[in-house]
Coordinates of N, CA and C and ligand atoms in Angstrom, one line a residue:
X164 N 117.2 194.0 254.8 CA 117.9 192.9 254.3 C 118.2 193.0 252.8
X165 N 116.9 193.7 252.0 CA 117.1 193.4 250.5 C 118.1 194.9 250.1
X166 N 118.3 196.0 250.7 CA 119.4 196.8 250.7 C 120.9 196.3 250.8
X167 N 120.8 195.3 252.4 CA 122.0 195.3 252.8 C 122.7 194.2 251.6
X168 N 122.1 193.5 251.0 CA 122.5 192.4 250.3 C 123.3 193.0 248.6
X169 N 122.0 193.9 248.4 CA 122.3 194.8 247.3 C 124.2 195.6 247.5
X170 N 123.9 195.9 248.5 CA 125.2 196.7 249.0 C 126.5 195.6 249.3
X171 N 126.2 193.7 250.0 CA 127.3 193.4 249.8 C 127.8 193.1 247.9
X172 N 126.8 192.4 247.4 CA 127.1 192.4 246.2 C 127.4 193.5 245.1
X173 N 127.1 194.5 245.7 CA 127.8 196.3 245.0 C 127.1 195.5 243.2
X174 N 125.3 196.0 244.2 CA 124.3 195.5 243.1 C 123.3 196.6 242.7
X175 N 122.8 197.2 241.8 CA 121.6 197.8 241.9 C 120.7 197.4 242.5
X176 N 119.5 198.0 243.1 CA 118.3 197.5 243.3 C 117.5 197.9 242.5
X177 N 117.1 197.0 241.3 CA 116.1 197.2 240.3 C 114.8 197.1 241.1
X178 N 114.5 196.0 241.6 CA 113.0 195.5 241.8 C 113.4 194.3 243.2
X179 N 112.3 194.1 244.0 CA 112.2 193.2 244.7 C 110.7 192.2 244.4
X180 N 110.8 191.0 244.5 CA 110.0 190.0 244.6 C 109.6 189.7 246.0
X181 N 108.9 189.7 246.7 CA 108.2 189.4 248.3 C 107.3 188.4 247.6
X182 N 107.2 186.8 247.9 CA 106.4 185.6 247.9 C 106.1 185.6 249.5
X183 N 104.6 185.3 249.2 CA 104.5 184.2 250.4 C 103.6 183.9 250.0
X184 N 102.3 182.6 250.9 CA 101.7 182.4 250.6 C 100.0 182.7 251.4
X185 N 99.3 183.0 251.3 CA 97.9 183.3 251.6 C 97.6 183.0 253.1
X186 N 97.7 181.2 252.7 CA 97.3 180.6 253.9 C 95.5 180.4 254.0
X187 N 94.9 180.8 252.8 CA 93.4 180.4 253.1 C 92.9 180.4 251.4
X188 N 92.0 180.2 251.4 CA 92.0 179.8 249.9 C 91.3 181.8 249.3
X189 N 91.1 181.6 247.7 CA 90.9 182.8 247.0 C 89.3 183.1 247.8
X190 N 89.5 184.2 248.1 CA 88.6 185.2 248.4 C 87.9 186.5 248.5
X191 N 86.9 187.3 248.9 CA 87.4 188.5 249.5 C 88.4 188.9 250.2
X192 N 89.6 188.4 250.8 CA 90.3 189.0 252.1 C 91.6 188.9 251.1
X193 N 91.9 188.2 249.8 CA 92.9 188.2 249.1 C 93.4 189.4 248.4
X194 N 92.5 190.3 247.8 CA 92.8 191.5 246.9 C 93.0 192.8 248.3
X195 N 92.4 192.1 249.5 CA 92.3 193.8 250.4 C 94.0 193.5 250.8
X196 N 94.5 191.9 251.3 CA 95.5 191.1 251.6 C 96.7 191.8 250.9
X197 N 96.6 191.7 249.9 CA 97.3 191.9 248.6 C 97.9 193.6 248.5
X198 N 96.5 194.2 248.3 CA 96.7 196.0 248.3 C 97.4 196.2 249.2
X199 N 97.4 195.9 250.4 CA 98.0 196.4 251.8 C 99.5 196.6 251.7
X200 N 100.0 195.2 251.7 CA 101.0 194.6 251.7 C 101.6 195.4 250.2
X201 N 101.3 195.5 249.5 CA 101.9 195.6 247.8 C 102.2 197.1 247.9
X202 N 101.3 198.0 248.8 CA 101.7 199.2 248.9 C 102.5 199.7 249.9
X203 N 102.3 198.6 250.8 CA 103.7 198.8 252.1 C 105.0 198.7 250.9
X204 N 105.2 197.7 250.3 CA 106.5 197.4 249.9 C 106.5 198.4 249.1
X205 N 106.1 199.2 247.7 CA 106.4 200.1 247.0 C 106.6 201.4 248.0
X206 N 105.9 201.6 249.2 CA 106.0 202.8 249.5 C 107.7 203.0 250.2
X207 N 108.2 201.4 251.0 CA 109.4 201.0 251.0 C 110.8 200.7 250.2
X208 N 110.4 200.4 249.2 CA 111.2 200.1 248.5 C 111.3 200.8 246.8
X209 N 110.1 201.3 246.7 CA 109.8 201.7 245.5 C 109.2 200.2 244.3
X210 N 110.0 200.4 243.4 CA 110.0 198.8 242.7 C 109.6 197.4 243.5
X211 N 108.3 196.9 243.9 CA 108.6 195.8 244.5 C 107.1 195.2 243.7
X212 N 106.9 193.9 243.7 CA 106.1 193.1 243.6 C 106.0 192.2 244.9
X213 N 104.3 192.1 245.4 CA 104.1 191.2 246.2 C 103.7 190.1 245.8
X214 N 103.9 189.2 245.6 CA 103.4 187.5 245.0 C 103.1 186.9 246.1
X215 N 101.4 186.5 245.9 CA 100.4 186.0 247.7 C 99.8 184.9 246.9
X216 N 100.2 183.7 247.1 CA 99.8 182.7 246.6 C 98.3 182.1 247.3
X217 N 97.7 182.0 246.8 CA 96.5 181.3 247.1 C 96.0 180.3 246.7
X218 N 95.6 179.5 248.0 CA 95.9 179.6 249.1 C 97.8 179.3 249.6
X219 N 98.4 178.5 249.2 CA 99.6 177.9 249.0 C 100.2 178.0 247.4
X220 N 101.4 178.3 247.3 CA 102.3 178.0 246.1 C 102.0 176.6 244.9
X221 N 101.6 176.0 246.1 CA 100.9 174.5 245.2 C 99.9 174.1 244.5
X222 N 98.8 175.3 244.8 CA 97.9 175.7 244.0 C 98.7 176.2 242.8
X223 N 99.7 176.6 242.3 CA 99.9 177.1 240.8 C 100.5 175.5 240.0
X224 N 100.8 174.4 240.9 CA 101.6 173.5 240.7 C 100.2 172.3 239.4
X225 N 99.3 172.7 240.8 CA 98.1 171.7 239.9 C 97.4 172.6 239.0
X226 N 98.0 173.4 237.8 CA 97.7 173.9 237.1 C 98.3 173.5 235.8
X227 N 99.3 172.4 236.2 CA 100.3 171.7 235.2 C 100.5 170.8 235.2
X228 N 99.2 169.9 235.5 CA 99.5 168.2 235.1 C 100.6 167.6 234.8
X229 N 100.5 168.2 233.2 CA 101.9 167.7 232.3 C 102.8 167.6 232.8
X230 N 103.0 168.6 233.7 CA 104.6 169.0 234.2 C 104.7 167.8 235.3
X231 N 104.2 167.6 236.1 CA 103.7 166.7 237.5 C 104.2 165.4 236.7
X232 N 103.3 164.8 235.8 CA 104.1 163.4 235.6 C 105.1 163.7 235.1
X233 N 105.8 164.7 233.9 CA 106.5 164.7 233.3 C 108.1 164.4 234.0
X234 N 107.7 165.0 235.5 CA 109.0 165.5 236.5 C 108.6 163.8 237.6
X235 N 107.8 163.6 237.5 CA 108.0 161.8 237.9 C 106.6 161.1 237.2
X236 N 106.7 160.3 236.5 CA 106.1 159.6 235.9 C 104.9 158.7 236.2
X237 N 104.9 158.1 237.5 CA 103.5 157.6 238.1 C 102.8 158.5 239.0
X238 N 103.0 160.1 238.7 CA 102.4 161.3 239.3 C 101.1 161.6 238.0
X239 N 99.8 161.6 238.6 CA 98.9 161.9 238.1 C 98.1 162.9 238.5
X240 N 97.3 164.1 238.1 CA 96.3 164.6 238.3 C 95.3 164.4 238.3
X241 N 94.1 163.9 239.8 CA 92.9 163.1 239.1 C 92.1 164.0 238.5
X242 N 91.3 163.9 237.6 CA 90.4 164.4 236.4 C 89.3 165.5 237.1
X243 N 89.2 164.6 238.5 CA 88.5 166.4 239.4 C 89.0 167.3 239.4
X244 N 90.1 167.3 239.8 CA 91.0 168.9 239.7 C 91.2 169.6 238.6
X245 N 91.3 169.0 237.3 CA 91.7 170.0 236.2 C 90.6 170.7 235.6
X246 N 91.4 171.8 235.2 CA 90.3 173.1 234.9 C 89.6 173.7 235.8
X247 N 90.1 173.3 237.1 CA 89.2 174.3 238.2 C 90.0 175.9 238.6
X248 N 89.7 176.3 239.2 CA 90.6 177.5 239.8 C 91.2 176.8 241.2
X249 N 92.1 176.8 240.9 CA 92.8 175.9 241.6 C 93.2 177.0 243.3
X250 N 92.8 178.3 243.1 CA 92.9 179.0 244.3 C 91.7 178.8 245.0
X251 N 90.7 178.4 244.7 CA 89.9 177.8 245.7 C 89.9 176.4 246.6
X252 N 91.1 175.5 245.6 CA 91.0 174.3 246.3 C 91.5 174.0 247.9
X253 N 91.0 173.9 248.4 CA 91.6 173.4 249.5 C 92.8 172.6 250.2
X254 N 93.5 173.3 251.0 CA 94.6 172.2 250.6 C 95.6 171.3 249.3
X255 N 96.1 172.2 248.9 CA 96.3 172.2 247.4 C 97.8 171.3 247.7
X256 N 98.8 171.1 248.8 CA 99.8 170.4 249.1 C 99.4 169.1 249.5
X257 N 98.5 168.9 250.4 CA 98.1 167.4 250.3 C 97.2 166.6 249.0
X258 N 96.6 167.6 248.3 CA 96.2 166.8 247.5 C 97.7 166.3 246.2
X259 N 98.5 167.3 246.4 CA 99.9 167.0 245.5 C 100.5 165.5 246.6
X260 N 100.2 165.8 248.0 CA 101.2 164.5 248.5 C 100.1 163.0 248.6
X261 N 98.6 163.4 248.8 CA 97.8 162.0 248.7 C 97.3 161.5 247.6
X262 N 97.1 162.7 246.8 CA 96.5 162.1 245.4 C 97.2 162.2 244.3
X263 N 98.0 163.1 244.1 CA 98.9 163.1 242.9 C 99.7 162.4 242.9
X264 N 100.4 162.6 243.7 CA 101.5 161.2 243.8 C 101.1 159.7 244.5
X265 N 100.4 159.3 245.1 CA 99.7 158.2 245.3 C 100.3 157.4 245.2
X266 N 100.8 157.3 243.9 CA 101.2 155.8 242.3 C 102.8 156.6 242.2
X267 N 103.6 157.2 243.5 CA 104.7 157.0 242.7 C 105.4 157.9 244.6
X268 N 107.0 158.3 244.1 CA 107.4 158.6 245.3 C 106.8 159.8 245.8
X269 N 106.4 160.4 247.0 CA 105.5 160.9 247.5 C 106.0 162.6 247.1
X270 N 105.6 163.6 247.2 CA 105.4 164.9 246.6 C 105.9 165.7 248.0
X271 N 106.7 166.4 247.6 CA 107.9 166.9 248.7 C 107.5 168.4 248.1
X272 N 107.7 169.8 249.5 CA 107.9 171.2 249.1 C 108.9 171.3 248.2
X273 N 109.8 170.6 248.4 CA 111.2 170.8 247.9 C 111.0 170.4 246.6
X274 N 109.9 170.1 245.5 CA 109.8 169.1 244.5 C 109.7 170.3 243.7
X275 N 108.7 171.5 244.4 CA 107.8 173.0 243.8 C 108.9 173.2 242.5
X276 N 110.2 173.8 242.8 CA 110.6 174.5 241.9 C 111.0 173.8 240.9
X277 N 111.1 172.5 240.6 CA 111.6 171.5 239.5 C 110.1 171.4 239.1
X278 N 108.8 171.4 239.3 CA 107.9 171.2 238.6 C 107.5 172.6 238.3
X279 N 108.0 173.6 238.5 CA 107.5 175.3 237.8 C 108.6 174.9 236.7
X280 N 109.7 174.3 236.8 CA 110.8 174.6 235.9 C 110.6 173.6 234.8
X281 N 110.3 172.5 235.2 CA 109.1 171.4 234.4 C 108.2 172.4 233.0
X282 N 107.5 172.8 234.0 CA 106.0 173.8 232.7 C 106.6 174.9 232.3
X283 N 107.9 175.5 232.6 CA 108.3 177.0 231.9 C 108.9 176.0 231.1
X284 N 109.9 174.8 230.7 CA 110.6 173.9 230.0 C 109.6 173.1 228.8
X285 N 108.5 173.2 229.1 CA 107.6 172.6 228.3 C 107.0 173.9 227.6
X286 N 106.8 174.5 228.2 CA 106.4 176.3 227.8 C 104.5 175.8 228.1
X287 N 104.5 175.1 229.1 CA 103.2 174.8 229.5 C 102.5 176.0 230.6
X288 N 103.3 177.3 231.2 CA 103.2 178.0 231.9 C 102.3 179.0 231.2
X289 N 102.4 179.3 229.6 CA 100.9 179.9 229.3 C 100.2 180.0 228.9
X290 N 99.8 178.3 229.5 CA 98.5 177.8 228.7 C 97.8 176.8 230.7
X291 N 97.6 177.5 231.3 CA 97.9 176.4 232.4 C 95.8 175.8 232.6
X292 N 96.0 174.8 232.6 CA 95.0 174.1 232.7 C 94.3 174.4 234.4
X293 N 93.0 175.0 234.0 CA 92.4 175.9 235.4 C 93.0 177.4 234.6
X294 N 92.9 178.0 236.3 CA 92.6 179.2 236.5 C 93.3 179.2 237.9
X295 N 94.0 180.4 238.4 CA 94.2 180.9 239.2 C 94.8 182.3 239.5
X296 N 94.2 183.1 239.9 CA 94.3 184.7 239.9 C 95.6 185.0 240.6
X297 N 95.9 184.2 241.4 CA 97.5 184.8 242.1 C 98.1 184.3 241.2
X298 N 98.3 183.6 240.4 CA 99.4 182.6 239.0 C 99.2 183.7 238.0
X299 N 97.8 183.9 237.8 CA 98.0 185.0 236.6 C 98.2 186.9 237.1
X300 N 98.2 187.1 238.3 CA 98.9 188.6 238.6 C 100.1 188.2 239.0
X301 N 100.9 187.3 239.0 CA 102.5 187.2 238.8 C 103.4 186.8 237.6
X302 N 102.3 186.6 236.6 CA 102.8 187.0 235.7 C 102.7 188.3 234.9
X303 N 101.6 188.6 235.4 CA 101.5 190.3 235.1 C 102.6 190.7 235.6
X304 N 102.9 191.0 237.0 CA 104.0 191.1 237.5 C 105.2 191.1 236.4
X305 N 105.6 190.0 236.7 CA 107.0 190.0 235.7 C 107.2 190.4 234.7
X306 N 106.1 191.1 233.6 CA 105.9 191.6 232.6 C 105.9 193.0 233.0
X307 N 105.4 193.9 234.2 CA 105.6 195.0 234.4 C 106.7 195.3 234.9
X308 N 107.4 194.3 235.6 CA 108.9 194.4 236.0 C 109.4 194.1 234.7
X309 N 109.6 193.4 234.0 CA 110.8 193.6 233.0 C 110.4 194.8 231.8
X310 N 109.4 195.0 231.9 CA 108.8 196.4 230.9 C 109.2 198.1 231.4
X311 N 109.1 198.0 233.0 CA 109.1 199.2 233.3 C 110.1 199.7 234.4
X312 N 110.7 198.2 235.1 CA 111.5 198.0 236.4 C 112.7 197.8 235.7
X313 N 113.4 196.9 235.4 CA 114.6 196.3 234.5 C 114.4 197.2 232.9
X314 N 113.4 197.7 232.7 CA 113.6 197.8 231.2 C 114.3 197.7 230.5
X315 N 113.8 195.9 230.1 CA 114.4 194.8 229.5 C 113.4 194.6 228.3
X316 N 114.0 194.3 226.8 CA 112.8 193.8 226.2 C 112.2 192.3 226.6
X317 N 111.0 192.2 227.2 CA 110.4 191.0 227.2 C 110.1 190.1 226.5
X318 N 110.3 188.9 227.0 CA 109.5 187.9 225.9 C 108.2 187.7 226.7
X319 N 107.1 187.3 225.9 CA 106.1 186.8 226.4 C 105.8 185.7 227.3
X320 N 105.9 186.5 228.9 CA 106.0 185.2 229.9 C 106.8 184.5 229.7
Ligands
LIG291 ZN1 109.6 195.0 239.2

């Protein structure tokens, strides 16, 4: 798919991005998860990064309070969650649909990428409140993709 697309667009193929998400929270089974997969796609593709969110994409979301109310206003992070490693939390999308938004209109998948765009906009993305090891190897990621894949000068994150 990521050839044939390359080829309707008469595009290089610098690098590929592969997201998904874990589906269990941070663990041992995450780094073996990770290697497997990361080396299927380089041995495929060459240039690729695998991005394995853990447990869910939403875990990186409660790492940016700020951004959460900022992007609707009666969205709150309760005070247990911050500063945790948020790849351990459990269920990291219902606590964005029961508890964060609670006090305001309720917390949609569809909401994810206006609240990453929220904390890159605030430049709150690298400083993120908690910890989470798939958040911080995708940004590694994109620093070894635009350093060595695109060799592009980078900005910092
Ligand atoms: Zn790359």
């Amino acid at each position: 798919m990521v050839r044939a697309r390359a080829v309707a667009e008469e595009a290089e193929l610098a690098c590929v991005f592969v997201h998904e998400d874990l589906d269990s929270c941070d663990g041992a089974d995450y780094p073996v998860v990770h290697r497997r997969v990361q080396e299927a796609l380089r041995a495929e593709l060459g240039n690729a990064h695998y991005v394995l969110a853990v447990e869910e994409m939403e875990a990186w979301l409660l790492l940016f309070p700020d951004a959460l109310s900022e992007l609707v206003g009666a969205w709150k992070l309760p005070a247990k969650y911050r500063g945790k490693d948020t790849g351990r939390l459990a269920d990291p999308k219902g606590i964005l649909m029961r508890e964060v938004s609670k006090g305001g209109r309720r917390y949609r998948e569809s909401d994810a990428p206006a609240v990453l765009e929220k904390a890159v906009t605030l430049e709150l993305h690298r400083d993120p409140v908690g910890s989470n090891r798939s958040w911080t190897r995708f940004g590694a990621d994109i620093e070894t993709c635009c350093r060595d894949h695109l060799k592009q000068p980078t900005r910092r994150r």
